[in-house]
Short mmCIF file of C-alpha atoms in Angstrom, two decimals:
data_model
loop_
_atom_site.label_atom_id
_atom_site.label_comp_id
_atom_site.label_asym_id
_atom_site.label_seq_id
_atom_site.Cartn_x
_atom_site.Cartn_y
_atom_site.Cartn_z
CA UNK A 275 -20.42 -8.83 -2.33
CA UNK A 276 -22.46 -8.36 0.90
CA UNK A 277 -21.62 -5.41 3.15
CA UNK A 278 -17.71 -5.54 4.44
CA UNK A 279 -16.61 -4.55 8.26
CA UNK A 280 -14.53 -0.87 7.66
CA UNK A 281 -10.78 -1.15 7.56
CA UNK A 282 -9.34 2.02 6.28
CA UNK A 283 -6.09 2.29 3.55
CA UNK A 284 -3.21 3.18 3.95
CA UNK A 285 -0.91 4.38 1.40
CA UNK A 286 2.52 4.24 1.49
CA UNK A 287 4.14 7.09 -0.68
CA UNK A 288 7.72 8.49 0.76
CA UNK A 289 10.36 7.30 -0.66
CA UNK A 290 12.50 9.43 -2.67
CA UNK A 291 12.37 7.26 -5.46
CA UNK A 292 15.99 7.28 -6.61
CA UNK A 293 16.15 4.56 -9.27
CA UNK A 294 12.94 6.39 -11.06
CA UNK A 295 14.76 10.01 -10.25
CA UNK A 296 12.21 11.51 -8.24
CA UNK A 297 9.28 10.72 -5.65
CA UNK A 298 7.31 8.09 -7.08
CA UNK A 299 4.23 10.19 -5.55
CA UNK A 300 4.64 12.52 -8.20
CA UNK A 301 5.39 10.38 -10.76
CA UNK A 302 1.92 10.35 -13.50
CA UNK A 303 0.64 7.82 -15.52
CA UNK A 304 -2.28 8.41 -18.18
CA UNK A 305 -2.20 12.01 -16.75
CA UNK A 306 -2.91 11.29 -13.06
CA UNK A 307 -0.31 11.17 -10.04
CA UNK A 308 0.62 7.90 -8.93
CA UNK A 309 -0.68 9.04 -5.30
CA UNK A 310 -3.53 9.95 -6.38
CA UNK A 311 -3.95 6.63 -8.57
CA UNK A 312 -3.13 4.79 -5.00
CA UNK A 313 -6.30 6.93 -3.04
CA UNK A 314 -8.84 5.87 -5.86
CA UNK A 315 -7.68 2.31 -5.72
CA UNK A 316 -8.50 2.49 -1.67
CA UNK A 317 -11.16 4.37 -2.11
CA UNK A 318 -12.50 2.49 -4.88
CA UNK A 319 -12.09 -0.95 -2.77
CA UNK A 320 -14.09 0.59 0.29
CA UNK A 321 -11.06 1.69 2.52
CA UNK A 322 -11.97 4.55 5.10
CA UNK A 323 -10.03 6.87 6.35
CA UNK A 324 -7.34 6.63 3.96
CA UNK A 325 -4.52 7.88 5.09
CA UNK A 326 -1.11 8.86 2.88
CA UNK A 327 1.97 8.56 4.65
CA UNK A 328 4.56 11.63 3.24
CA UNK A 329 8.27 11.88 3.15
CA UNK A 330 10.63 12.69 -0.05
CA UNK A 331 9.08 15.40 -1.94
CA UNK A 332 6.12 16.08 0.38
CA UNK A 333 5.66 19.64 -0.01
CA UNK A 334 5.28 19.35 -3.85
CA UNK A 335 2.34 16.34 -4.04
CA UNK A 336 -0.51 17.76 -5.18
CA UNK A 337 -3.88 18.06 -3.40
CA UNK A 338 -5.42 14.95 -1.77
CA UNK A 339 -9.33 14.95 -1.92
CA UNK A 340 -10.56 12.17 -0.30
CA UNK A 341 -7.65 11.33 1.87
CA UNK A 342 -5.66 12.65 5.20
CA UNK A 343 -2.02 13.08 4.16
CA UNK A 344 0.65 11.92 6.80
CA UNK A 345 3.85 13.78 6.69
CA UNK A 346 6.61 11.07 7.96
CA UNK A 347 10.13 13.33 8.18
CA UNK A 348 12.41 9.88 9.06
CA UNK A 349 11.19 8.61 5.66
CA UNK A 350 15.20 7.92 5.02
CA UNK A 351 14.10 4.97 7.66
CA UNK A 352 12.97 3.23 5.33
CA UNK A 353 9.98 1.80 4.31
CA UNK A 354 9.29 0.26 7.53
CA UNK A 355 9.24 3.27 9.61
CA UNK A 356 6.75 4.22 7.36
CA UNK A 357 4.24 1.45 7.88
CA UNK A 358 4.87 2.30 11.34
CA UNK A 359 4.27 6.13 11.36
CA UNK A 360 1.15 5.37 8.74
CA UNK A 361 -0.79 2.76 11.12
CA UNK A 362 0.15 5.07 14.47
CA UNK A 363 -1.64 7.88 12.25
CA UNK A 364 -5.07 6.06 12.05
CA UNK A 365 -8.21 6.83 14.20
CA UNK A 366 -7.85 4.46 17.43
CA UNK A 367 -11.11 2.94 16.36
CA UNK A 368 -9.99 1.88 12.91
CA UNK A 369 -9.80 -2.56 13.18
CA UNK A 370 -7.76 -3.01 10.12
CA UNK A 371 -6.02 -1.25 7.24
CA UNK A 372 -5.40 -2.38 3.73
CA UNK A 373 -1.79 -1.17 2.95
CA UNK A 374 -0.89 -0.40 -0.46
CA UNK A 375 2.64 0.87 -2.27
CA UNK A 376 2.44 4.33 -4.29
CA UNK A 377 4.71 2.22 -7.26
CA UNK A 378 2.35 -0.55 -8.14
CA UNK A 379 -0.53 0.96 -10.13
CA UNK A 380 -1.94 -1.71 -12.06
CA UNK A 381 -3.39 -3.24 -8.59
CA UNK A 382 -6.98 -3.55 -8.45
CA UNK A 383 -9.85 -2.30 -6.19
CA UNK A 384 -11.49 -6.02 -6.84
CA UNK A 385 -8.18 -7.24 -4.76
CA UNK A 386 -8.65 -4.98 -1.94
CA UNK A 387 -12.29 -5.95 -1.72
CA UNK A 388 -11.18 -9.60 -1.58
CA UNK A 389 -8.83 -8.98 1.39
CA UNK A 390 -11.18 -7.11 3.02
CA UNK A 391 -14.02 -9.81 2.49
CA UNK A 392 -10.94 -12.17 4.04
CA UNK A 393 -11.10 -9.85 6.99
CA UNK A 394 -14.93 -10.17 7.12
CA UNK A 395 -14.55 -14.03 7.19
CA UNK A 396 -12.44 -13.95 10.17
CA UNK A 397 -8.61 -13.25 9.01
CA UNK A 398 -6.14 -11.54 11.03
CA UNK A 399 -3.88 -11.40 8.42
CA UNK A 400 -4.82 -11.04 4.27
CA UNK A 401 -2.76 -10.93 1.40
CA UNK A 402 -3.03 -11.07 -2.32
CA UNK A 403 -1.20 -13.30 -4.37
CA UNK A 404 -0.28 -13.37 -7.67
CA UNK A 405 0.65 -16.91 -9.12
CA UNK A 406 0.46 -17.88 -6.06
CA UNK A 407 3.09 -15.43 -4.47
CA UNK A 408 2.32 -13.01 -2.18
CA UNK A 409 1.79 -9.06 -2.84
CA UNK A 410 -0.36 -6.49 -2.19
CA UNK A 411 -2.81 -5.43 -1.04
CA UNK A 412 -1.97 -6.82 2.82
CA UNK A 413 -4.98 -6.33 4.87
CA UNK A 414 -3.39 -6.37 8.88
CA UNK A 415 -5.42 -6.00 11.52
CA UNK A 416 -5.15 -3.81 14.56
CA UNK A 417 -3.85 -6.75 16.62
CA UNK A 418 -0.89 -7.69 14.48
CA UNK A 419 0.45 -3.64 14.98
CA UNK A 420 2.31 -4.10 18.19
CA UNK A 421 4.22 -7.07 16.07
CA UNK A 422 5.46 -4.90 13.58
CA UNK A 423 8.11 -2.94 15.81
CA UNK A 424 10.41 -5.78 15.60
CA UNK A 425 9.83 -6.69 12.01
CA UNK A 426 9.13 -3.25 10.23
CA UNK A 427 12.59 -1.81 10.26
CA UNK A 428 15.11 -0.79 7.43
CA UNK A 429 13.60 -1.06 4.15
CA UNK A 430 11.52 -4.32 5.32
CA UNK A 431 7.82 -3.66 5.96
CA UNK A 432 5.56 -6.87 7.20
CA UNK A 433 6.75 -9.44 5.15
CA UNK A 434 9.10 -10.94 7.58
CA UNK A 435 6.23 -10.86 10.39
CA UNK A 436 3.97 -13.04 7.49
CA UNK A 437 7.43 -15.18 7.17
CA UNK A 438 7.53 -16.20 10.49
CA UNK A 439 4.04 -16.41 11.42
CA UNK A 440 1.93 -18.25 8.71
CA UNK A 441 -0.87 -19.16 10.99
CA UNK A 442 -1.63 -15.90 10.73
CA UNK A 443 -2.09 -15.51 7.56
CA UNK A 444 -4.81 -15.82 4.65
CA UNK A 445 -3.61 -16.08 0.84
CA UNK A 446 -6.41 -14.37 -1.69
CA UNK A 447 -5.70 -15.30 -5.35
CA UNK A 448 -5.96 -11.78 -7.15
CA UNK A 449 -3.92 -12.89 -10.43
CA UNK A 450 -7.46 -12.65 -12.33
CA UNK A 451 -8.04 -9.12 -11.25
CA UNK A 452 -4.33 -6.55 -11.65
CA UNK A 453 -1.19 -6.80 -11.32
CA UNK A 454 1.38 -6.35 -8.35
CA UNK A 455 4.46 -4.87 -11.14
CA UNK A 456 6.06 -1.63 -9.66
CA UNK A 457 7.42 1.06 -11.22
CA UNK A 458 11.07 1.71 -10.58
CA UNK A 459 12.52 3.49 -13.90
CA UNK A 460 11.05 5.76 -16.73
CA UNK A 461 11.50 2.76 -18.75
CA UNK A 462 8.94 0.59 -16.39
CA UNK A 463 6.46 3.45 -16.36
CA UNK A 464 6.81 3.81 -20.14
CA UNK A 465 6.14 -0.16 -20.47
CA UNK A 466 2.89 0.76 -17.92
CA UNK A 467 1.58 3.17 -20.49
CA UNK A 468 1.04 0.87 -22.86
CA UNK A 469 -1.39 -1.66 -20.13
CA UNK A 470 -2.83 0.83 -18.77
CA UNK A 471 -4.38 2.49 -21.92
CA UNK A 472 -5.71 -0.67 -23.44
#
């Protein structure tokens, strides 16, 4: 793949994770923290700065080489007050950001590559589907921000913004490449295990 425009990542990792009994962001799998996990995938697809928005738990995540952690104290918001605080953290020259969630591990760097390439070819808006329905990563660029105050609120991120304005969005089949299942129990992570060994 040629040479993509930079977009940085953007991690979204505060929620207290109540079903699973503890911050997902601390949660490991194969012996590495699920944040951690979520900066290599970023990383790994190109994303910089990758920034690591904070809440539940924050003072016990571990180091964070490689990315700027975001400490977001009306994480009980909901998740959309996090995509909020995590864009209004990036540098003001950043175009675009690739947002990912800290509970879906099995995504691939290959499908933020492909969003970003999306972005390259002239997208405002990418996301990755999965049999043909949409997930992450969502590439949004700086443009659609301002949008987001009236959409990002409670526990809703973008996807009502995507909703109601499809011409500004580009679908990238990732299906061949991960998977967009989160982890919400013990039971789910222990099911995880298993994939992500093989």
């Amino acid at each position: 793949m040629p040479d993509l425009p930079v977009t940085a990542g953007l991690l979204l990792a505060a929620g207290a994770g109540r079903r699973y009994g503890r911050p997902k962001a601390l949660v490991e799998l194969a012996g590495e923290p699920l944040v951690r996990r979520g900066i290599r995938l970023l990383s790994d697809g190109g994303c910089t700065p990758v920034h690591v928005v904070l809440g539940a738990g924050a003072d016990e995540v571990p180091d964070l080489p490689g990315a700027v952690p975001v400490r977001h104290d009306r994480w009980p918001d909901g998740l959309g007050s996090s995509l909020r605080r995590g864009l209004a953290s990036l540098p003001a020259d950043v175009p675009a950001a690739v947002v990912v969630l800290v509970d879906q591990p099995l995504l691939s760097p290959v499908a933020v590559r492909r969003v970003r390439g999306a972005y390259a070819d002239g997208a405002v808006v990418a996301v990755a589907t999965y049999g043909g329905r949409p997930g992450h990563p969502v590439l949004l660029s700086r443009e659609t921000w301002p949008l987001l105050d009236g959409y990002a609120v409670g526990d809703r991120g973008a996807r009502d913004l995507l909703r109601d304005r499809p011409d500004l969005v580009v679908e990238v089949p990732c299906g061949d490449v991960g998977s967009p299942v989160d982890v919400d129990t013990p039971v789910e992570l222990f099911r995880l295990r298993t994939v992500s060994d093989a």
